[in-house]
Coordinates of C-alpha atoms in Angstrom, one line a residue:
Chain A
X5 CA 0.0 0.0 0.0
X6 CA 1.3 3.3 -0.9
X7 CA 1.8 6.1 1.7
X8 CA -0.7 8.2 0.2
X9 CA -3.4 5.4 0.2
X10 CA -2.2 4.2 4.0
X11 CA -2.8 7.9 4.9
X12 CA -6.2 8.1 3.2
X13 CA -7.1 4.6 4.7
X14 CA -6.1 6.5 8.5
X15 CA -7.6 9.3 7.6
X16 CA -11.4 7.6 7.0
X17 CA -11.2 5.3 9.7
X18 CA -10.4 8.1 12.3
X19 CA -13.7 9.7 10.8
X20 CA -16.0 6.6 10.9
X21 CA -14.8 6.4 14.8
X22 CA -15.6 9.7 15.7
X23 CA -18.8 9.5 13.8
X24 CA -19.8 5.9 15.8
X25 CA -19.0 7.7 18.7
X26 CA -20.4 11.1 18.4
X27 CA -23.6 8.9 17.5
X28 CA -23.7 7.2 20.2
X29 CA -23.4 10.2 23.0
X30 CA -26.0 12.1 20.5
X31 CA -29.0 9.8 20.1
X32 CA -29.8 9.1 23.6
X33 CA -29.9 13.0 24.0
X34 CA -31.8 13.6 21.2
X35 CA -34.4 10.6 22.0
X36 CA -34.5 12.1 25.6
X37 CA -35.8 15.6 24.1
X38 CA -38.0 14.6 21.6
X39 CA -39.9 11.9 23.5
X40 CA -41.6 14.2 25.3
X41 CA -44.2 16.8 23.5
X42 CA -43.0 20.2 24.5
X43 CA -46.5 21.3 25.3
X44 CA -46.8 18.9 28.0
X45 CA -43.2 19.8 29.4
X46 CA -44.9 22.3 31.9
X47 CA -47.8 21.0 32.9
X48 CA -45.4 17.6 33.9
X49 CA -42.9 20.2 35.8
X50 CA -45.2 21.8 37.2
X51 CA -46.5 19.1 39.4
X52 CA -46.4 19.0 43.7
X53 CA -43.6 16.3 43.8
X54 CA -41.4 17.8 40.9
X55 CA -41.7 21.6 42.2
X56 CA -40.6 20.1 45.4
X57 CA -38.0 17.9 43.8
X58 CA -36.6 21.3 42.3
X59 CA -37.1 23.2 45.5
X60 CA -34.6 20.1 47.8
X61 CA -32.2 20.6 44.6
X62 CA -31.6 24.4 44.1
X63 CA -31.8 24.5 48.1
X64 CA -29.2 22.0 48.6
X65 CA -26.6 22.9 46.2
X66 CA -26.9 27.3 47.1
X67 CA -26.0 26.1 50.5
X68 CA -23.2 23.8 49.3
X69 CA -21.7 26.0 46.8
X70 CA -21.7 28.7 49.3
X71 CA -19.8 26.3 51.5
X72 CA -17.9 25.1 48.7
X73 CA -16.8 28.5 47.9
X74 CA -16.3 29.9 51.1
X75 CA -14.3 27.0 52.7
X76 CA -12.6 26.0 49.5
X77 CA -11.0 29.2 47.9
X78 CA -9.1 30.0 50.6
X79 CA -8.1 26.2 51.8
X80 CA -6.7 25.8 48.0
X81 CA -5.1 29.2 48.5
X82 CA -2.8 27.9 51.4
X83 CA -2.5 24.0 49.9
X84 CA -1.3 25.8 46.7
X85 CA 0.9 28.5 47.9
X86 CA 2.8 26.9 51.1
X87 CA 4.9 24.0 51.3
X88 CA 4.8 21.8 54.0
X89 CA 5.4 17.8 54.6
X90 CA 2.6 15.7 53.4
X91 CA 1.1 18.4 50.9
X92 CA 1.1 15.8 47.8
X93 CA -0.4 13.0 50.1
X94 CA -3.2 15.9 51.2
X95 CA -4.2 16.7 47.2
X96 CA -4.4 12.8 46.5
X97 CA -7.1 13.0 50.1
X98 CA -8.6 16.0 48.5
X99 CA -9.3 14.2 45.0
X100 CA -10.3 10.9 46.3
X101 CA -14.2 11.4 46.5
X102 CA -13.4 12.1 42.5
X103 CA -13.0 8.9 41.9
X104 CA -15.3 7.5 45.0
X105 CA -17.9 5.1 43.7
X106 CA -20.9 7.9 44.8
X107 CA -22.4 4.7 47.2
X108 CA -19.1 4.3 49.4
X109 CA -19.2 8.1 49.9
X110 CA -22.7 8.0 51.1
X111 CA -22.1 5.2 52.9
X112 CA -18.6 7.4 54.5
X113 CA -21.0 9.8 55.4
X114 CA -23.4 7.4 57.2
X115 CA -20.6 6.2 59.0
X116 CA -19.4 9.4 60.3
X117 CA -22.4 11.2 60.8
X118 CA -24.4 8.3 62.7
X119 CA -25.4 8.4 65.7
X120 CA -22.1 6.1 66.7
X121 CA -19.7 8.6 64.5
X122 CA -17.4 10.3 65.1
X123 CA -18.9 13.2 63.9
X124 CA -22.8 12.1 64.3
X125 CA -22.2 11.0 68.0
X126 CA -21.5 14.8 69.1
X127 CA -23.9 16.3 66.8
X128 CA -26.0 14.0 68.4
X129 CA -25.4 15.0 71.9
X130 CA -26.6 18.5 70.8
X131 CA -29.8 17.5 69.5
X132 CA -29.1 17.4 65.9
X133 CA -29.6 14.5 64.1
X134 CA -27.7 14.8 60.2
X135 CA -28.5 11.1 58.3
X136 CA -31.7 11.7 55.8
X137 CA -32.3 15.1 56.3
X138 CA -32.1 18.0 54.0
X139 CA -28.6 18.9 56.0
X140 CA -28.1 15.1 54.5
X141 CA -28.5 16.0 51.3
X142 CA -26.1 19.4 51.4
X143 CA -23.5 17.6 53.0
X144 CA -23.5 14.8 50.4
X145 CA -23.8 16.9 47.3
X146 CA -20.4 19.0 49.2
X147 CA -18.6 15.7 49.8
X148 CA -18.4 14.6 46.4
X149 CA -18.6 18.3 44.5
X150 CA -15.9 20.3 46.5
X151 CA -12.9 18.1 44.8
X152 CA -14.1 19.4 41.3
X153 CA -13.5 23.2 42.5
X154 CA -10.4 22.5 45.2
X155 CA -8.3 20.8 42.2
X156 CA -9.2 23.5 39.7
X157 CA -8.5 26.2 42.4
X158 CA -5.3 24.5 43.9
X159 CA -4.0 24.1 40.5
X160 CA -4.5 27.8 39.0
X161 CA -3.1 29.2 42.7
X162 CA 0.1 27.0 42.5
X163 CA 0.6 28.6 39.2
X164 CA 0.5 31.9 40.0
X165 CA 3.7 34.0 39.6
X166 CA 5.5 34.1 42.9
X167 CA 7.5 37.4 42.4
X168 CA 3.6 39.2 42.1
X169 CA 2.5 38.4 45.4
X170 CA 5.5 39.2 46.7
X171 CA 5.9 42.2 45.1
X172 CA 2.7 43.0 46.4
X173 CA 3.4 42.7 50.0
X174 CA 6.1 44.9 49.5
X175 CA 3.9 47.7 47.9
X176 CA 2.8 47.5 51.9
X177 CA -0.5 44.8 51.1
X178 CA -0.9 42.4 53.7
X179 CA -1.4 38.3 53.1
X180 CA -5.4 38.9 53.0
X181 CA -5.0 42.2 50.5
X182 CA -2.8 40.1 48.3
X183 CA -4.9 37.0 48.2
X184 CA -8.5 39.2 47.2
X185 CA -6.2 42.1 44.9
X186 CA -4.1 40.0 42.8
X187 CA -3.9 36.0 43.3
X188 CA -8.2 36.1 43.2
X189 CA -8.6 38.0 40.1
X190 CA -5.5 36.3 38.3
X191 CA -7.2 32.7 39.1
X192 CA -10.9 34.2 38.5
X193 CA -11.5 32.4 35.5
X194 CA -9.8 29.2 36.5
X195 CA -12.2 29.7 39.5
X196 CA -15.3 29.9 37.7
X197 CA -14.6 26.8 36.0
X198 CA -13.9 24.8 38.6
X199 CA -17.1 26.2 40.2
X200 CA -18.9 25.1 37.3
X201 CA -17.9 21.3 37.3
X202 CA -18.6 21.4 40.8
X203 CA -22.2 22.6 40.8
X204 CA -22.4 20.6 37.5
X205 CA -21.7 17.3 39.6
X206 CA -23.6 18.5 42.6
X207 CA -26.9 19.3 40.7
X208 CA -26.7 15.5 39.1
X209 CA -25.7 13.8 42.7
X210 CA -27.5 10.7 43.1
X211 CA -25.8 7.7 44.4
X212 CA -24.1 9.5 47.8
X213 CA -27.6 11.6 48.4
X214 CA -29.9 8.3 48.3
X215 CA -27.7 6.1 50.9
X216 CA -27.1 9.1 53.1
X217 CA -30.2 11.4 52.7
X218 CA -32.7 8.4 51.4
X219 CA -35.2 9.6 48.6
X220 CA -38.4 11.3 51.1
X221 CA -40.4 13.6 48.7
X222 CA -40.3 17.4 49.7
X223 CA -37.5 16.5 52.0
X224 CA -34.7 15.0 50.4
X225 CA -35.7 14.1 47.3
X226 CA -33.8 16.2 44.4
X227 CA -34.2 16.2 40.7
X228 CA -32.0 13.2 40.3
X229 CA -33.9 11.3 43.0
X230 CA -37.2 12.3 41.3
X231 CA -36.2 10.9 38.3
X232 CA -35.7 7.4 39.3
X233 CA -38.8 7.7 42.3
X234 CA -41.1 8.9 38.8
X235 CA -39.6 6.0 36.4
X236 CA -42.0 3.3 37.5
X237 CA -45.4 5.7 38.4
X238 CA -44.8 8.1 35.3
X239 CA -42.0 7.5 32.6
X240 CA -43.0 11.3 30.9
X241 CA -42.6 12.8 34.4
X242 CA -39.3 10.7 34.5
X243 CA -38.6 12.0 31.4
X244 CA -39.5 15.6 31.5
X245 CA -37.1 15.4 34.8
X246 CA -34.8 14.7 32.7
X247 CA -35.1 16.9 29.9
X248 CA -34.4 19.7 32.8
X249 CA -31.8 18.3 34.0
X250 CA -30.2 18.3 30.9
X251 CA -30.8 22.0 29.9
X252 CA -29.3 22.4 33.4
X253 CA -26.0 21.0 32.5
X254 CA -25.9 22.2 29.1
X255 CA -26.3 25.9 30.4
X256 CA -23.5 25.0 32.5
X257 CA -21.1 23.9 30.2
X258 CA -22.0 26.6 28.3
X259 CA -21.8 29.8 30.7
X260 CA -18.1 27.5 31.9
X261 CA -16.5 27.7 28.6
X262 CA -18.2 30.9 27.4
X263 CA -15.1 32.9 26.8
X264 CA -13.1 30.5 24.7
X265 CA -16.6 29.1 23.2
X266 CA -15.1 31.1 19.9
X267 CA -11.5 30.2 19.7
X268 CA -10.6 26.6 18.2
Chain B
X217 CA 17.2 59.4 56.1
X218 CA 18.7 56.0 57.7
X219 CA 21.4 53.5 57.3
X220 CA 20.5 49.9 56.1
X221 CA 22.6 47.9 57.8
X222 CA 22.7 43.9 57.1
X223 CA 24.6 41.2 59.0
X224 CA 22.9 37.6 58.4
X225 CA 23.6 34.0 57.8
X226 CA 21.8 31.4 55.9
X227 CA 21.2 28.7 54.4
X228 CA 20.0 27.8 51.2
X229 CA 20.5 24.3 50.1
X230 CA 24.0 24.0 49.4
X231 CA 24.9 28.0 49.2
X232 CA 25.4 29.5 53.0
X233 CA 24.4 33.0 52.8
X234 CA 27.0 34.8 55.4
X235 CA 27.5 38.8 54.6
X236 CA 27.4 41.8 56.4
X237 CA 26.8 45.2 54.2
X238 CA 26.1 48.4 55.2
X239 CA 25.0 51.3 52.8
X240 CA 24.3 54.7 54.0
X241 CA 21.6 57.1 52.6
X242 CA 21.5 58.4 49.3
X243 CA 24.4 55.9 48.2
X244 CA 23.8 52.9 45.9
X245 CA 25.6 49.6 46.4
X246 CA 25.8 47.5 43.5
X247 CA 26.2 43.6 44.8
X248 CA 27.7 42.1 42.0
X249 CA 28.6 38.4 41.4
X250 CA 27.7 35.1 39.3
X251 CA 24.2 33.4 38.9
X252 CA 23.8 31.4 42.0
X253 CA 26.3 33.3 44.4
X254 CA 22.9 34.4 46.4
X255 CA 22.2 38.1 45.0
X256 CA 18.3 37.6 45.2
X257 CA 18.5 36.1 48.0
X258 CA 20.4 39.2 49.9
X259 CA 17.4 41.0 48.5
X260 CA 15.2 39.4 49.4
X261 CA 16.3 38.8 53.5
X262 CA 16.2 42.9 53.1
X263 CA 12.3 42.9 51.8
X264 CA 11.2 40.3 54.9
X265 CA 10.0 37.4 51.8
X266 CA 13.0 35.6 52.9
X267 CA 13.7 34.8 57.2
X268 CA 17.4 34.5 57.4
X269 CA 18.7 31.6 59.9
X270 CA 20.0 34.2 62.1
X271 CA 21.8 37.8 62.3
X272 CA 20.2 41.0 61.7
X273 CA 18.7 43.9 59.4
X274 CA 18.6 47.4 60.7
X275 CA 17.5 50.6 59.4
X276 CA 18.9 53.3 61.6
X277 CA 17.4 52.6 64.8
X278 CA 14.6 50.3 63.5
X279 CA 15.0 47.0 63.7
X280 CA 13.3 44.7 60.6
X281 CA 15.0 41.6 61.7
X282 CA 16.6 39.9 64.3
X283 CA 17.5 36.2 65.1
X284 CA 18.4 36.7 68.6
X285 CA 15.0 38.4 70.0
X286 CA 12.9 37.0 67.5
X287 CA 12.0 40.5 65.5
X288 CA 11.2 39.7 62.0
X289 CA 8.6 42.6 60.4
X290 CA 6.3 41.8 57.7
X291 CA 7.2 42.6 54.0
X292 CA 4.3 45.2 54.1
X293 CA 5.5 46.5 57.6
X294 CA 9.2 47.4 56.1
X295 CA 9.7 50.4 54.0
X296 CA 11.2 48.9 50.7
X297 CA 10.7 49.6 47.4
X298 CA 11.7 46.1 45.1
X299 CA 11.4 46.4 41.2
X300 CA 12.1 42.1 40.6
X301 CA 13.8 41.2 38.0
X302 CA 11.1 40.5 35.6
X303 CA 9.3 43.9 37.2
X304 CA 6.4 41.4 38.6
X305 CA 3.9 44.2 37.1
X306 CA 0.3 42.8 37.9
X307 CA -0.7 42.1 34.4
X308 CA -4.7 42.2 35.5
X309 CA -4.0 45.9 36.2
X310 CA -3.7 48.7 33.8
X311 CA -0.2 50.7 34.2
X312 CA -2.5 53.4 36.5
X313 CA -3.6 50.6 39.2
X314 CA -0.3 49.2 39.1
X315 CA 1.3 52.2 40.7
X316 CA -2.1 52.9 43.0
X317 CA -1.9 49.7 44.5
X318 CA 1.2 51.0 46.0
X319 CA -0.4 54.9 46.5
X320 CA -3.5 55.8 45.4
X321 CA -2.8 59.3 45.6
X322 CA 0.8 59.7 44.3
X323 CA 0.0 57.3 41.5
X324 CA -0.7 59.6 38.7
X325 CA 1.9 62.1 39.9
X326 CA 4.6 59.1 39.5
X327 CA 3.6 58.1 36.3
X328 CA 3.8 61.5 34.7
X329 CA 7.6 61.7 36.8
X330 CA 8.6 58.4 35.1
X331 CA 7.7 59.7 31.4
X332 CA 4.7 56.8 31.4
X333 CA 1.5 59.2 32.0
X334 CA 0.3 58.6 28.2
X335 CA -0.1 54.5 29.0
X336 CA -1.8 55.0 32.7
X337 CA -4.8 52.7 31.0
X338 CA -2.5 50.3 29.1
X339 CA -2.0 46.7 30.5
X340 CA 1.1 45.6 31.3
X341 CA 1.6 43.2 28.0
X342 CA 1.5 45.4 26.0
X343 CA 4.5 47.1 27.0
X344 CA 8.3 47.6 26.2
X345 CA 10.9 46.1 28.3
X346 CA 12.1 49.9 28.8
X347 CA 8.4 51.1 29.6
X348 CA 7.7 48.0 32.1
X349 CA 10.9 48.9 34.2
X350 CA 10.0 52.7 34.4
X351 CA 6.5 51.4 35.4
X352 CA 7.9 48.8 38.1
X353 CA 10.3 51.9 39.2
X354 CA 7.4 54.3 39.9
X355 CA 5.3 51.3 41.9
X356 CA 8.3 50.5 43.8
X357 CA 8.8 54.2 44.9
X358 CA 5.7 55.1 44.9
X359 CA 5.6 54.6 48.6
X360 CA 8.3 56.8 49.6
X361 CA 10.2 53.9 51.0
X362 CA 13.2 54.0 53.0
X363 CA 15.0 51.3 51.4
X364 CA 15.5 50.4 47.3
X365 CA 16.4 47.2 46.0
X366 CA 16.7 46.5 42.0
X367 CA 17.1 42.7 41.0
X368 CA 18.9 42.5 38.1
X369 CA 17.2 45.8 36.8
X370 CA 18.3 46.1 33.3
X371 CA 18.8 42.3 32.5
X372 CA 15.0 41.7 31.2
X373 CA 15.9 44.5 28.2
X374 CA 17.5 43.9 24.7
X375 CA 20.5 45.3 24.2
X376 CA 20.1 49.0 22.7
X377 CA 17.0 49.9 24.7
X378 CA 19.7 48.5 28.0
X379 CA 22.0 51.0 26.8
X380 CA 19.6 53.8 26.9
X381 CA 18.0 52.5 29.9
X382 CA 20.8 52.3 32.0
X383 CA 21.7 56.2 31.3
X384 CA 18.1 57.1 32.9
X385 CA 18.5 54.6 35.6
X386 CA 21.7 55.7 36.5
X387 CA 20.5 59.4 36.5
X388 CA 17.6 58.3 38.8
X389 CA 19.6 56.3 41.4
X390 CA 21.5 59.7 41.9
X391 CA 18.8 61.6 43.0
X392 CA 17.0 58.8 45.7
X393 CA 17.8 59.7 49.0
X394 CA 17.6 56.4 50.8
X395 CA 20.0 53.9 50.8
X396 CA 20.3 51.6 47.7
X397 CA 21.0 48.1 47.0
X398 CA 21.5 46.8 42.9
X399 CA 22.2 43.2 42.9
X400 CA 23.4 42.6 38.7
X401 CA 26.1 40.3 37.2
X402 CA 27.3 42.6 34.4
X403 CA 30.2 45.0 35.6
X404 CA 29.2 47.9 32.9
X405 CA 25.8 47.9 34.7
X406 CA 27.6 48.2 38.1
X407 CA 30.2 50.7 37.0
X408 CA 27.5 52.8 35.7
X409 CA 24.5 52.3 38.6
X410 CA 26.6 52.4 41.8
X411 CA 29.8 54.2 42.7
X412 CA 30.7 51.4 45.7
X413 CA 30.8 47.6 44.2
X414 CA 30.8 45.0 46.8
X415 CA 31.5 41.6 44.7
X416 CA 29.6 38.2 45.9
X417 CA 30.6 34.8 45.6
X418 CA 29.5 31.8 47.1
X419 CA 27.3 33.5 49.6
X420 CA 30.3 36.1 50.6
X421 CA 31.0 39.4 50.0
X422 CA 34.9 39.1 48.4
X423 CA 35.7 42.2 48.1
X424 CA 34.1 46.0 48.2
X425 CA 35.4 49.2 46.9
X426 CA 34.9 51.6 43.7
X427 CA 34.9 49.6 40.7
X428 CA 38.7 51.1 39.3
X429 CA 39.9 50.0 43.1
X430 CA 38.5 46.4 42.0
X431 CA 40.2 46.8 38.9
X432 CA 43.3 48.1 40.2
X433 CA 43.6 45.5 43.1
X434 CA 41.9 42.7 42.9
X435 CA 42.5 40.4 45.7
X436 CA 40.3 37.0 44.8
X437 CA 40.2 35.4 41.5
X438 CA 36.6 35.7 41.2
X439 CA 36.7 39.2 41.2
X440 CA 39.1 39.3 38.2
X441 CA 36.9 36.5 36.9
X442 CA 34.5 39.1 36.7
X443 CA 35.9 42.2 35.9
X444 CA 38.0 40.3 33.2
X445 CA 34.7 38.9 31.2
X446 CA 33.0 40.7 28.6
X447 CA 30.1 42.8 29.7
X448 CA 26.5 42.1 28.0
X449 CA 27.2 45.2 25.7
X450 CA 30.4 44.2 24.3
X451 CA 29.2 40.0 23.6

């Protein structure tokens, strides 16, 4: 076979692979959408369970993105900027839940939070019990979102230039002046991303939410949960769950990669 | 005006860092030696971002560090004005906010005494080498401090704008009042920056004097080393 024909024979089977493959992540989408007629799409979201499904989910992940956020940010700040024994061994802790099976975190979670936990046992002791509760359910979507935004953030802080914080302090900015002045604003769109795969992953939390917060409708039931609870009573409910689900994540991969949406 | 006075040890993986240097108000010190010899390093002991293993840094009666009764002052509580090597600008700024992150009053008053009033709303990147170190200069004094300290100030430029460069630099350092320190590895920057040359090897200050006493008397090989090579202009 000549070169030009082995580079032509290559050439098409690199195409019929990607067209196999972009196939197969298409249809299912596709199917999803148009299985439903849109007409019925808000009188099937617009039912108790659903509204309260909704409700559980945009609760649950403001309060653990705020957490997220809050808590994260500046732990990534000092993981990425100091150096200290055992740092390497504390990023491979942090990205663990990444690549957690969702059911052994929720089970984690049980474990530490029972009544017999570490955790759970003083929680207890002050009247508050965590396992399949709505605090359940914003703890579990935390657990196994925060690693998405800690490795983005811990990365884009560690490569920061070093000579512009410094120089910073010595224009007379202290270590909190620096860190909102120059290193956030630097990182901010590194940030954003991250924050993006992280409520991405929290808004589509299933397996860690059901075996720690259970599936009670109104209480800890989110989207997610809602689709599988509908599946058997309802499949277009199931399905128009879905659909919003999806629009969710598509709006989120969108707004994420918005700036560079343009450039190859 | 006070004296900076240094006396520290240190050390920094293989290279102990054991000096003492004093330079009085108004004069300019140029610390010159190889890559490696610990130049940024002295510089950076000076500015608090680096806590010496033990000795001392005074200025006049103020002390910024010492080992002994565990006094070591904050960058931001020290009164230095660094321009690094790279000049560090914050590239998220525009030349204006650079400078007012410093002073937010003096800011536009510095930029139109550094010739760079016309590129207050430029970004850093889009910047000579030349225009970037008159920036970095204004930011660094824009904070009246009481010590400077210039990394390797004119080794980021190409050679014709270093030659101009240099000339400005040199005219500038004779007018601060405070006591300067120019840490460089090319003697023609030296010669021309500082009128006292205190030569650095190894973590040790060889030998100190005007750069013809160097030349006339040089009493460690590295010093002829270094006055013997070829400055960056003549390569």
């Amino acid at each position: 076979m000549s070169t030009r024909s082995r580079n032509r024979a290559f050439l098409g089977a690199s195409a019929l692979a990607a067209a196999a493959l972009i196939a197969f992540l298409a249809i299912p989408l596709i199917a999803l959408v148009t299985s439903v007629a849109p007409g019925h799409l808000p009188e099937l979201l617009t039912s108790p369970q659903t509204l309260d499904a909704v409700r559980v989910t945009v609760e649950a992940n403001l309060v653990a993105d705020a957490l997220i956020l809050l808590l994260g940010t500046p732990a990534a700040y000092l993981i990425a900027r100091r150096s200290f024994a055992g740092r390497r061994a504390l990023i491979t802790l942090i990205e663990l839940p990444l690549v957690l099976p969702p059911a052994v975190a929720g089970i984690a979670l049980i474990v530490a939070f029972g009544p017999n936990g570490p955790l759970g046992g003083a929680l207890a002791k002050a009247g508050v019990t965590v396992p399949f509760t709505e605090l359940a359910v914003v703890l579990a979507v935390t657990f196994v979102a925060a690693p998405f935004y800690l490795r983005s953030a811990i990365s884009a802080f560690a490569a920061l230039d070093g000579d512009c914080l410094d120089a910073a302090r010595t224009l007379g900015a202290g270590r909190f002046r620096v860190f909102r002045r120059v290193a956030l604003p630097l990182c901010a769109e590194a940030l954003r991303s991250g924050w993006a795969l992280a409520f991405a992953r929290g808004v589509g939390e299933f397996g860690a939410t059901l075996v720690f917060a259970g599936s009670v409708a109104g209480v800890t039931q989110t989207l997610p949960l809602a689709v599988y609870a509908e599946l058997p009573v309802s499949l277009d409910s199931a399905i128009a769950i879905g659909i919003l689900l999806l629009a969710v994540s598509a709006l989120i991969l969108l707004v994420s990669k918005l700036p560079s949406l343009w450039t190859d | 005006m006070d004296r900076l006075e240094i006396a520290i040890s240190h050390q920094l993986g293989d290279l102990t860092l054991e000096l003492e240097l004093a330079v009085d108000p108004g004069q300019s010190v140029a610390v010159l030696g190889p890559s490696g010899a610990g130049k940024s390093a002295l510089l950076r002991v000076i500015a608090g971002l680096l806590r010496p293993n033990e000795g001392h840094v005074n200025l006049g009666d103020h002390c910024w560090f010492d080992g002994e009764k565990g006094i070591n002052l904050a960058p931001e509580e020290r009164s230095v004005g660094l321009v690094f090597q790279n000049y560090a600008l914050f590239p998220h700024m525009t030349v204006l906010e650079n400078v007012a992150f410093a002073n937010r009053d003096a800011a536009p008053e510095m930029l139109r005494r550094f010739g760079v009033g016309s590129l207050a709303d430029a970004r850093p990147a889009r910047l000579s080498g030349g225009e970037r170190q008159r920036v970095a200069l204004a930011r660094a004094l824009a904070r009246d401090p009481e010590v400077l300290l210039l990394d390797e100030p004119l080794s980021a430029l190409d050679t014709i704008t270093r030659r101009e460069v240099r000339g400005e630099l040199a005219g500038l350092l004779a007018e601060v009042p405070v006591p300067t320190v120019v840490v460089t590895h090319d003697p023609a920057d030296a010669a021309e920056l500082s009128g006292s040359v205190a030569v650095l090897d190894a973590g040790r200050i060889v030998q100190r004097g005007s750069l013809s006493e160097l030349r006339a008397s040089p009493q460690h090989s590295i010093v002829e080393r270094i006055l013997g090579s070829a400055t960056d202009d003549e390569r």
